[in-house]
mmCIF file of C-alpha atoms and ligand atoms in Angstrom:
data_model
loop_
_atom_site.group_PDB
_atom_site.id
_atom_site.type_symbol
_atom_site.label_atom_id
_atom_site.label_comp_id
_atom_site.label_asym_id
_atom_site.label_seq_id
_atom_site.Cartn_x
_atom_site.Cartn_y
_atom_site.Cartn_z
ATOM 1 C CA UNK A 1 0.000 0.000 0.000
ATOM 2 C CA UNK A 2 1.390 3.384 -1.019
ATOM 3 C CA UNK A 3 1.502 6.230 1.494
ATOM 4 C CA UNK A 4 -0.219 8.448 -1.096
ATOM 5 C CA UNK A 5 -1.681 7.301 -4.383
ATOM 6 C CA UNK A 6 -3.354 9.359 -7.106
ATOM 7 C CA UNK A 7 -5.018 7.489 -9.961
ATOM 8 C CA UNK A 8 -6.296 9.098 -13.168
ATOM 9 C CA UNK A 9 -7.059 12.329 -11.337
ATOM 10 C CA UNK A 10 -8.837 15.102 -13.216
ATOM 11 C CA UNK A 11 -9.406 18.592 -11.851
ATOM 12 C CA UNK A 12 -11.649 21.097 -13.632
ATOM 13 C CA UNK A 13 -12.305 24.728 -12.885
ATOM 14 C CA UNK A 14 -14.993 27.071 -14.128
ATOM 15 C CA UNK A 15 -13.528 29.511 -16.596
ATOM 16 C CA UNK A 16 -14.239 33.216 -16.272
ATOM 17 C CA UNK A 17 -16.664 34.015 -19.049
ATOM 18 C CA UNK A 18 -18.044 30.467 -19.156
ATOM 19 C CA UNK A 19 -16.826 26.967 -19.911
ATOM 20 C CA UNK A 20 -14.417 24.719 -18.039
ATOM 21 C CA UNK A 21 -10.651 24.378 -17.858
ATOM 22 C CA UNK A 22 -9.222 20.927 -17.211
ATOM 23 C CA UNK A 23 -6.109 21.823 -15.178
ATOM 24 C CA UNK A 24 -5.367 18.145 -14.520
ATOM 25 C CA UNK A 25 -6.389 15.807 -17.323
ATOM 26 C CA UNK A 26 -5.913 12.289 -15.912
ATOM 27 C CA UNK A 27 -2.702 12.165 -13.853
ATOM 28 C CA UNK A 28 -1.415 9.302 -11.711
ATOM 29 C CA UNK A 29 1.441 9.059 -9.224
ATOM 30 C CA UNK A 30 2.286 7.298 -5.997
ATOM 31 C CA UNK A 31 4.499 8.115 -3.030
ATOM 32 C CA UNK A 32 5.806 5.167 -1.038
ATOM 33 C CA UNK A 33 6.573 5.276 2.669
ATOM 34 C CA UNK A 34 9.766 7.223 3.390
ATOM 35 C CA UNK A 35 10.100 8.244 -0.255
ATOM 36 C CA UNK A 36 10.613 11.736 -1.639
ATOM 37 C CA UNK A 37 8.836 12.196 -4.974
ATOM 38 C CA UNK A 38 9.495 15.324 -7.010
ATOM 39 C CA UNK A 39 6.750 16.617 -9.312
ATOM 40 C CA UNK A 40 8.122 19.005 -11.935
ATOM 41 C CA UNK A 41 6.842 20.995 -14.887
ATOM 42 C CA UNK A 42 6.447 24.582 -16.060
ATOM 43 C CA UNK A 43 3.977 27.032 -14.502
ATOM 44 C CA UNK A 44 0.438 26.291 -15.598
ATOM 45 C CA UNK A 45 1.002 22.546 -16.142
ATOM 46 C CA UNK A 46 -1.414 21.559 -13.353
ATOM 47 C CA UNK A 47 1.091 20.719 -10.573
ATOM 48 C CA UNK A 48 -0.522 22.913 -7.932
ATOM 49 C CA UNK A 49 -4.029 21.724 -8.811
ATOM 50 C CA UNK A 50 -2.839 18.135 -8.436
ATOM 51 C CA UNK A 51 -1.231 19.014 -5.077
ATOM 52 C CA UNK A 52 -4.475 20.523 -3.828
ATOM 53 C CA UNK A 53 -6.392 17.446 -4.949
ATOM 54 C CA UNK A 54 -3.811 15.236 -3.192
ATOM 55 C CA UNK A 55 -4.622 16.737 0.218
ATOM 56 C CA UNK A 56 -8.369 17.111 -0.352
ATOM 57 C CA UNK A 57 -8.409 20.893 -0.806
ATOM 58 C CA UNK A 58 -10.149 20.458 -4.138
ATOM 59 C CA UNK A 59 -12.352 17.545 -5.145
ATOM 60 C CA UNK A 60 -11.190 15.823 -8.331
ATOM 61 C CA UNK A 61 -13.821 15.677 -11.069
ATOM 62 C CA UNK A 62 -12.613 12.133 -11.828
ATOM 63 C CA UNK A 63 -10.108 9.625 -10.466
ATOM 64 C CA UNK A 64 -9.160 8.725 -6.908
ATOM 65 C CA UNK A 65 -6.773 9.924 -4.201
ATOM 66 C CA UNK A 66 -5.816 7.462 -1.466
ATOM 67 C CA UNK A 67 -3.907 8.296 1.703
ATOM 68 C CA UNK A 68 -2.588 5.108 3.329
ATOM 69 C CA UNK A 69 -5.262 3.159 1.479
ATOM 70 C CA UNK A 70 -8.137 5.413 2.534
ATOM 71 C CA UNK A 71 -9.945 7.361 -0.161
ATOM 72 C CA UNK A 72 -9.503 11.091 0.392
ATOM 73 C CA UNK A 73 -12.088 12.451 -2.023
ATOM 74 C CA UNK A 74 -15.471 11.446 -0.576
ATOM 75 C CA UNK A 75 -14.302 11.906 3.018
ATOM 76 C CA UNK A 76 -13.367 15.537 2.479
ATOM 77 C CA UNK A 77 -16.902 16.427 1.423
ATOM 78 C CA UNK A 78 -17.702 16.234 5.132
ATOM 79 C CA UNK A 79 -15.506 17.723 7.844
ATOM 80 C CA UNK A 80 -11.871 16.708 7.515
ATOM 81 C CA UNK A 81 -11.637 13.357 9.328
ATOM 82 C CA UNK A 82 -9.088 12.779 12.072
ATOM 83 C CA UNK A 83 -7.113 10.282 9.986
ATOM 84 C CA UNK A 84 -6.324 12.951 7.411
ATOM 85 C CA UNK A 85 -4.565 15.097 10.016
ATOM 86 C CA UNK A 86 -1.469 13.073 9.195
ATOM 87 C CA UNK A 87 -1.645 14.194 5.550
ATOM 88 C CA UNK A 88 -0.321 17.754 5.598
ATOM 89 C CA UNK A 89 0.591 20.500 3.142
ATOM 90 C CA UNK A 90 3.259 23.219 3.060
ATOM 91 C CA UNK A 91 2.618 26.210 0.794
ATOM 92 C CA UNK A 92 4.937 28.501 -1.156
ATOM 93 C CA UNK A 93 4.183 31.467 1.081
ATOM 94 C CA UNK A 94 4.653 30.557 4.764
ATOM 95 C CA UNK A 95 2.506 33.557 5.723
ATOM 96 C CA UNK A 96 -0.513 31.713 4.316
ATOM 97 C CA UNK A 97 -0.318 29.239 7.210
ATOM 98 C CA UNK A 98 1.059 31.504 9.965
ATOM 99 C CA UNK A 99 -0.874 34.102 11.939
ATOM 100 C CA UNK A 100 1.232 37.308 11.953
ATOM 101 C CA UNK A 101 -0.335 38.455 15.244
ATOM 102 C CA UNK A 102 0.482 35.368 17.295
ATOM 103 C CA UNK A 103 3.825 34.279 18.712
ATOM 104 C CA UNK A 104 5.437 31.292 17.036
ATOM 105 C CA UNK A 105 5.325 29.171 20.194
ATOM 106 C CA UNK A 106 1.569 29.469 20.626
ATOM 107 C CA UNK A 107 0.971 28.668 16.940
ATOM 108 C CA UNK A 108 3.088 25.515 17.186
ATOM 109 C CA UNK A 109 1.367 24.497 20.413
ATOM 110 C CA UNK A 110 -2.080 24.324 18.792
ATOM 111 C CA UNK A 111 -0.879 22.699 15.552
ATOM 112 C CA UNK A 112 -1.736 19.190 16.714
ATOM 113 C CA UNK A 113 -1.011 16.540 19.297
ATOM 114 C CA UNK A 114 2.724 17.233 19.400
ATOM 115 C CA UNK A 115 2.856 20.165 21.720
ATOM 116 C CA UNK A 116 6.556 20.051 22.508
ATOM 117 C CA UNK A 117 7.356 23.382 20.947
ATOM 118 C CA UNK A 118 11.080 23.334 21.713
ATOM 119 C CA UNK A 119 11.454 19.915 20.091
ATOM 120 C CA UNK A 120 9.607 21.072 16.942
ATOM 121 C CA UNK A 121 11.832 24.137 16.643
ATOM 122 C CA UNK A 122 14.921 22.007 17.088
ATOM 123 C CA UNK A 123 13.718 19.619 14.366
ATOM 124 C CA UNK A 124 13.662 22.484 11.867
ATOM 125 C CA UNK A 125 16.965 23.984 13.057
ATOM 126 C CA UNK A 126 15.657 26.973 15.037
ATOM 127 C CA UNK A 127 16.544 27.902 18.642
ATOM 128 C CA UNK A 128 13.960 27.436 21.408
ATOM 129 C CA UNK A 129 13.958 31.235 21.849
ATOM 130 C CA UNK A 130 12.138 31.523 18.478
ATOM 131 C CA UNK A 131 8.934 30.513 20.311
ATOM 132 C CA UNK A 132 8.665 33.945 21.943
ATOM 133 C CA UNK A 133 8.845 35.904 18.676
ATOM 134 C CA UNK A 134 6.374 36.822 15.928
ATOM 135 C CA UNK A 135 6.591 35.527 12.319
ATOM 136 C CA UNK A 136 7.587 38.942 10.911
ATOM 137 C CA UNK A 137 10.742 38.870 13.038
ATOM 138 C CA UNK A 138 12.198 36.061 10.905
ATOM 139 C CA UNK A 139 13.728 35.829 7.424
ATOM 140 C CA UNK A 140 11.837 34.107 4.593
ATOM 141 C CA UNK A 141 13.826 30.894 5.072
ATOM 142 C CA UNK A 142 13.224 30.908 8.832
ATOM 143 C CA UNK A 143 9.500 31.505 8.294
ATOM 144 C CA UNK A 144 9.363 28.499 5.998
ATOM 145 C CA UNK A 145 11.093 26.472 8.745
ATOM 146 C CA UNK A 146 8.363 27.615 11.158
ATOM 147 C CA UNK A 147 5.649 26.635 8.652
ATOM 148 C CA UNK A 148 7.278 23.193 8.381
ATOM 149 C CA UNK A 149 7.460 22.921 12.190
ATOM 150 C CA UNK A 150 3.754 23.769 12.381
ATOM 151 C CA UNK A 151 2.972 20.948 9.962
ATOM 152 C CA UNK A 152 5.224 18.564 11.935
ATOM 153 C CA UNK A 153 3.169 19.355 15.044
ATOM 154 C CA UNK A 154 0.374 17.265 13.512
ATOM 155 C CA UNK A 155 2.734 14.256 13.491
ATOM 156 C CA UNK A 156 2.243 13.682 9.741
ATOM 157 C CA UNK A 157 3.251 10.646 7.699
ATOM 158 C CA UNK A 158 2.865 12.404 4.316
ATOM 159 C CA UNK A 159 3.610 16.046 3.506
ATOM 160 C CA UNK A 160 2.760 17.648 0.157
ATOM 161 C CA UNK A 161 4.946 20.715 -0.443
ATOM 162 C CA UNK A 162 3.809 23.121 -3.161
ATOM 163 C CA UNK A 163 6.811 25.185 -4.346
ATOM 164 C CA UNK A 164 8.122 25.562 -0.760
ATOM 165 C CA UNK A 165 11.409 27.092 -1.942
ATOM 166 C CA UNK A 166 10.194 29.352 -4.746
ATOM 167 C CA UNK A 167 10.123 32.580 -2.739
ATOM 168 C CA UNK A 168 13.524 32.042 -1.038
ATOM 169 C CA UNK A 169 17.034 33.116 -2.006
ATOM 170 C CA UNK A 170 19.500 30.495 -3.271
ATOM 171 C CA UNK A 171 21.209 29.914 0.067
ATOM 172 C CA UNK A 172 17.899 29.521 1.968
ATOM 173 C CA UNK A 173 16.672 27.191 -0.799
ATOM 174 C CA UNK A 174 19.669 24.900 -0.323
ATOM 175 C CA UNK A 175 19.258 24.904 3.460
ATOM 176 C CA UNK A 176 15.531 24.096 3.346
ATOM 177 C CA UNK A 177 16.137 21.416 0.689
ATOM 178 C CA UNK A 178 18.684 19.758 3.005
ATOM 179 C CA UNK A 179 16.278 20.099 5.922
ATOM 180 C CA UNK A 180 13.533 18.323 3.958
ATOM 181 C CA UNK A 181 15.829 15.396 3.166
ATOM 182 C CA UNK A 182 16.967 15.046 6.775
ATOM 183 C CA UNK A 183 13.370 15.244 8.074
ATOM 184 C CA UNK A 184 12.182 12.636 5.590
ATOM 185 C CA UNK A 185 15.009 10.258 6.478
ATOM 186 C CA UNK A 186 14.949 10.944 10.234
ATOM 187 C CA UNK A 187 11.164 10.794 10.736
ATOM 188 C CA UNK A 188 10.377 8.253 7.961
ATOM 189 C CA UNK A 189 8.191 10.831 6.229
ATOM 190 C CA UNK A 190 6.874 10.579 2.687
ATOM 191 C CA UNK A 191 7.179 13.832 0.758
ATOM 192 C CA UNK A 192 5.602 14.988 -2.489
ATOM 193 C CA UNK A 193 7.693 17.995 -3.502
ATOM 194 C CA UNK A 194 6.153 20.142 -6.231
ATOM 195 C CA UNK A 195 8.644 22.428 -7.944
ATOM 196 C CA UNK A 196 9.373 24.092 -11.247
ATOM 197 C CA UNK A 197 13.070 23.912 -10.315
ATOM 198 C CA UNK A 198 14.612 20.697 -11.606
ATOM 199 C CA UNK A 199 17.990 21.336 -9.997
ATOM 200 C CA UNK A 200 16.414 21.259 -6.519
ATOM 201 C CA UNK A 201 14.300 18.215 -7.289
ATOM 202 C CA UNK A 202 17.357 16.391 -8.609
ATOM 203 C CA UNK A 203 19.147 17.117 -5.326
ATOM 204 C CA UNK A 204 16.265 16.039 -3.074
ATOM 205 C CA UNK A 205 13.970 13.477 -4.744
ATOM 206 C CA UNK A 206 14.259 9.696 -4.996
ATOM 207 C CA UNK A 207 11.746 9.579 -7.854
ATOM 208 C CA UNK A 208 10.648 12.234 -10.334
ATOM 209 C CA UNK A 209 7.323 12.668 -12.137
ATOM 210 C CA UNK A 210 7.236 15.148 -15.003
ATOM 211 C CA UNK A 211 3.937 16.860 -15.809
ATOM 212 C CA UNK A 212 2.962 18.690 -18.977
ATOM 213 C CA UNK A 213 -0.365 20.342 -19.676
ATOM 214 C CA UNK A 214 -2.320 18.342 -17.108
ATOM 215 C CA UNK A 215 -0.766 14.929 -17.737
ATOM 216 C CA UNK A 216 2.263 12.927 -16.609
ATOM 217 C CA UNK A 217 4.730 12.520 -19.435
ATOM 218 C CA UNK A 218 7.563 10.708 -17.648
ATOM 219 C CA UNK A 219 8.324 9.049 -14.303
ATOM 220 C CA UNK A 220 11.378 7.243 -12.994
ATOM 221 C CA UNK A 221 14.139 7.125 -10.382
ATOM 222 C CA UNK A 222 15.882 10.492 -10.253
ATOM 223 C CA UNK A 223 19.416 9.567 -11.293
ATOM 224 C CA UNK A 224 18.622 7.476 -14.407
ATOM 225 C CA UNK A 225 15.922 9.948 -15.457
ATOM 226 C CA UNK A 226 18.394 12.812 -15.175
ATOM 227 C CA UNK A 227 21.148 10.906 -16.987
ATOM 228 C CA UNK A 228 18.914 9.660 -19.791
ATOM 229 C CA UNK A 229 15.531 11.399 -20.102
ATOM 230 C CA UNK A 230 13.166 9.336 -22.254
ATOM 231 C CA UNK A 231 10.614 12.041 -23.058
ATOM 232 C CA UNK A 232 11.547 15.036 -25.248
ATOM 233 C CA UNK A 233 9.918 17.406 -22.722
ATOM 234 C CA UNK A 234 12.052 16.057 -19.850
ATOM 235 C CA UNK A 235 15.084 16.281 -22.109
ATOM 236 C CA UNK A 236 14.335 19.945 -22.850
ATOM 237 C CA UNK A 237 13.671 20.764 -19.167
ATOM 238 C CA UNK A 238 16.988 19.231 -18.127
ATOM 239 C CA UNK A 239 18.860 20.950 -20.975
ATOM 240 C CA UNK A 240 17.478 24.291 -19.771
ATOM 241 C CA UNK A 241 18.906 23.888 -16.238
ATOM 242 C CA UNK A 242 22.058 26.024 -15.899
ATOM 243 C CA UNK A 243 25.119 24.095 -14.724
ATOM 244 C CA UNK A 244 26.636 25.159 -11.403
ATOM 245 C CA UNK A 245 29.571 26.757 -13.287
ATOM 246 C CA UNK A 246 27.171 28.773 -15.463
ATOM 247 C CA UNK A 247 27.758 26.673 -18.600
ATOM 248 C CA UNK A 248 25.328 24.436 -20.408
ATOM 249 C CA UNK A 249 22.333 26.756 -20.335
ATOM 250 C CA UNK A 250 20.362 26.274 -23.523
ATOM 251 C CA UNK A 251 17.557 28.848 -23.524
ATOM 252 C CA UNK A 252 16.384 27.586 -26.919
ATOM 253 C CA UNK A 253 15.919 24.063 -25.504
ATOM 254 C CA UNK A 254 12.279 24.721 -24.646
ATOM 255 C CA UNK A 255 10.763 27.050 -27.227
ATOM 256 C CA UNK A 256 7.228 28.391 -27.006
ATOM 257 C CA UNK A 257 4.716 28.516 -24.172
ATOM 258 C CA UNK A 258 2.572 25.887 -22.485
ATOM 259 C CA UNK A 259 -0.661 25.869 -24.597
ATOM 260 C CA UNK A 260 -4.004 26.849 -23.075
ATOM 261 C CA UNK A 261 -5.234 23.840 -21.033
ATOM 262 C CA UNK A 262 -8.796 24.674 -22.133
ATOM 263 C CA UNK A 263 -7.761 24.048 -25.712
ATOM 264 C CA UNK A 264 -4.989 21.399 -25.790
ATOM 265 C CA UNK A 265 -3.457 20.469 -29.144
ATOM 266 C CA UNK A 266 -4.680 17.231 -30.764
ATOM 267 C CA UNK A 267 -2.607 14.075 -30.324
ATOM 268 C CA UNK A 268 0.444 14.415 -28.075
ATOM 269 C CA UNK A 269 0.012 17.598 -26.076
ATOM 270 C CA UNK A 270 3.708 18.416 -26.517
ATOM 271 C CA UNK A 271 3.693 18.124 -30.323
ATOM 272 C CA UNK A 272 3.688 21.886 -31.169
ATOM 273 C CA UNK A 273 6.957 22.293 -29.205
ATOM 274 C CA UNK A 274 8.581 18.930 -29.873
ATOM 275 C CA UNK A 275 11.612 18.768 -32.192
ATOM 276 C CA UNK A 276 10.967 15.055 -32.875
ATOM 277 C CA UNK A 277 7.230 15.241 -33.723
ATOM 278 C CA UNK A 278 6.020 13.046 -36.588
ATOM 279 C CA UNK A 279 2.627 12.207 -38.124
ATOM 280 C CA UNK A 280 1.392 9.888 -35.362
ATOM 281 C CA UNK A 281 2.065 12.581 -32.728
ATOM 282 C CA UNK A 282 -0.701 14.802 -34.135
ATOM 283 C CA UNK A 283 -3.163 11.946 -34.665
ATOM 284 C CA UNK A 284 -3.012 10.022 -31.358
ATOM 285 C CA UNK A 285 -2.260 10.900 -27.751
ATOM 286 C CA UNK A 286 0.416 8.562 -26.324
ATOM 287 C CA UNK A 287 -0.329 6.764 -23.026
ATOM 288 C CA UNK A 288 2.253 6.562 -20.224
ATOM 289 C CA UNK A 289 4.083 3.487 -21.562
ATOM 290 C CA UNK A 290 5.852 1.172 -19.081
ATOM 291 C CA UNK A 291 9.543 0.810 -19.960
ATOM 292 C CA UNK A 292 12.498 -1.196 -18.579
ATOM 293 C CA UNK A 293 14.002 -0.001 -15.290
ATOM 294 C CA UNK A 294 10.635 0.995 -13.778
ATOM 295 C CA UNK A 295 10.460 3.974 -16.118
ATOM 296 C CA UNK A 296 7.387 5.342 -17.860
ATOM 297 C CA UNK A 297 7.194 7.728 -20.773
ATOM 298 C CA UNK A 298 4.242 9.085 -22.764
ATOM 299 C CA UNK A 299 5.962 9.376 -26.128
ATOM 300 C CA UNK A 300 5.441 7.495 -29.374
ATOM 301 C CA UNK A 301 9.215 7.344 -29.848
ATOM 302 C CA UNK A 302 9.232 4.796 -27.003
ATOM 303 C CA UNK A 303 6.461 2.618 -28.439
ATOM 304 C CA UNK A 304 7.930 -0.700 -29.452
ATOM 305 C CA UNK A 305 4.685 -1.815 -31.147
ATOM 306 C CA UNK A 306 4.070 -0.566 -34.685
ATOM 307 C CA UNK A 307 1.728 2.436 -34.735
HETATM 308 FE FE1 LIG B 401 7.370 14.462 -29.375
HETATM 309 FE FE2 LIG B 401 5.742 12.783 -30.626
HETATM 310 FE FE3 LIG B 401 6.975 12.009 -28.414
HETATM 311 FE FE4 LIG B 401 5.003 13.793 -28.315
HETATM 312 S S1 LIG B 401 4.829 11.646 -28.943
HETATM 313 S S2 LIG B 401 6.934 13.909 -27.240
HETATM 314 S S3 LIG B 401 5.347 14.960 -30.195
HETATM 315 S S4 LIG B 401 7.933 12.545 -30.383
#
């Protein structure tokens, strides 16, 4: 049983001016116990909508979400059940989960059953004296540590983190990334880390899922996926990551914009931007094909059967 499992999830929103937008168009992923899964893709690909569906903040229009085997979707239509307290979420902006008018210590104390405030602060690398201060008295990185401590107060087994590093400077990003790895390993936590930043995900995640225009296009263990991407979109994303020495940045690797999810292109959704597109790519949408090495790729180039 996976710690968190999403199967064929679809999320639709009403569009201003009428009609619907399918932000997530049938996406699946699973997070095993103690595993860190990175979910990557450009802005507007549906990552945040999938994250919100994963913790029951939005109800999927189709598909299922299971937390430790228990279906999340129908339960969240009523009050949030006690079992789901151990499925927590960290947001990009720590202010969204912290009350600026209350001291940190009192906010951690009512976060859940774990009321040992000093221990929570120590877990996230802050001194016990932080309890007596207000959120605005901390840097962005420290505030994100406090938001993580607040989530840890609920004694979670799974944490979904939606772009937790995006508003931080490079040094705070590296520190929080290291903190997440040590928390996951030390507390046997399962993490779903949503990020547009592949370099961070490469550093932190055991497994990577790549999302494009509402669908998964590739999944696999981080190192082999990074060394040999099997989907042209993953290849382009990786090529666009600057090397640490500043070399290797290929801004032309990913031309064009993510198309409007309300009006996806026919066939493979990546075909208007794909340098390898051929006739079949416009006619048929590729499924996520299972490949050797526990990899999956939604690309006709990887189809061993004749099309
Ligand atoms: Fe490119 Fe075709 Fe593969 Fe889509 S299916 S990624 S268009 S080669």
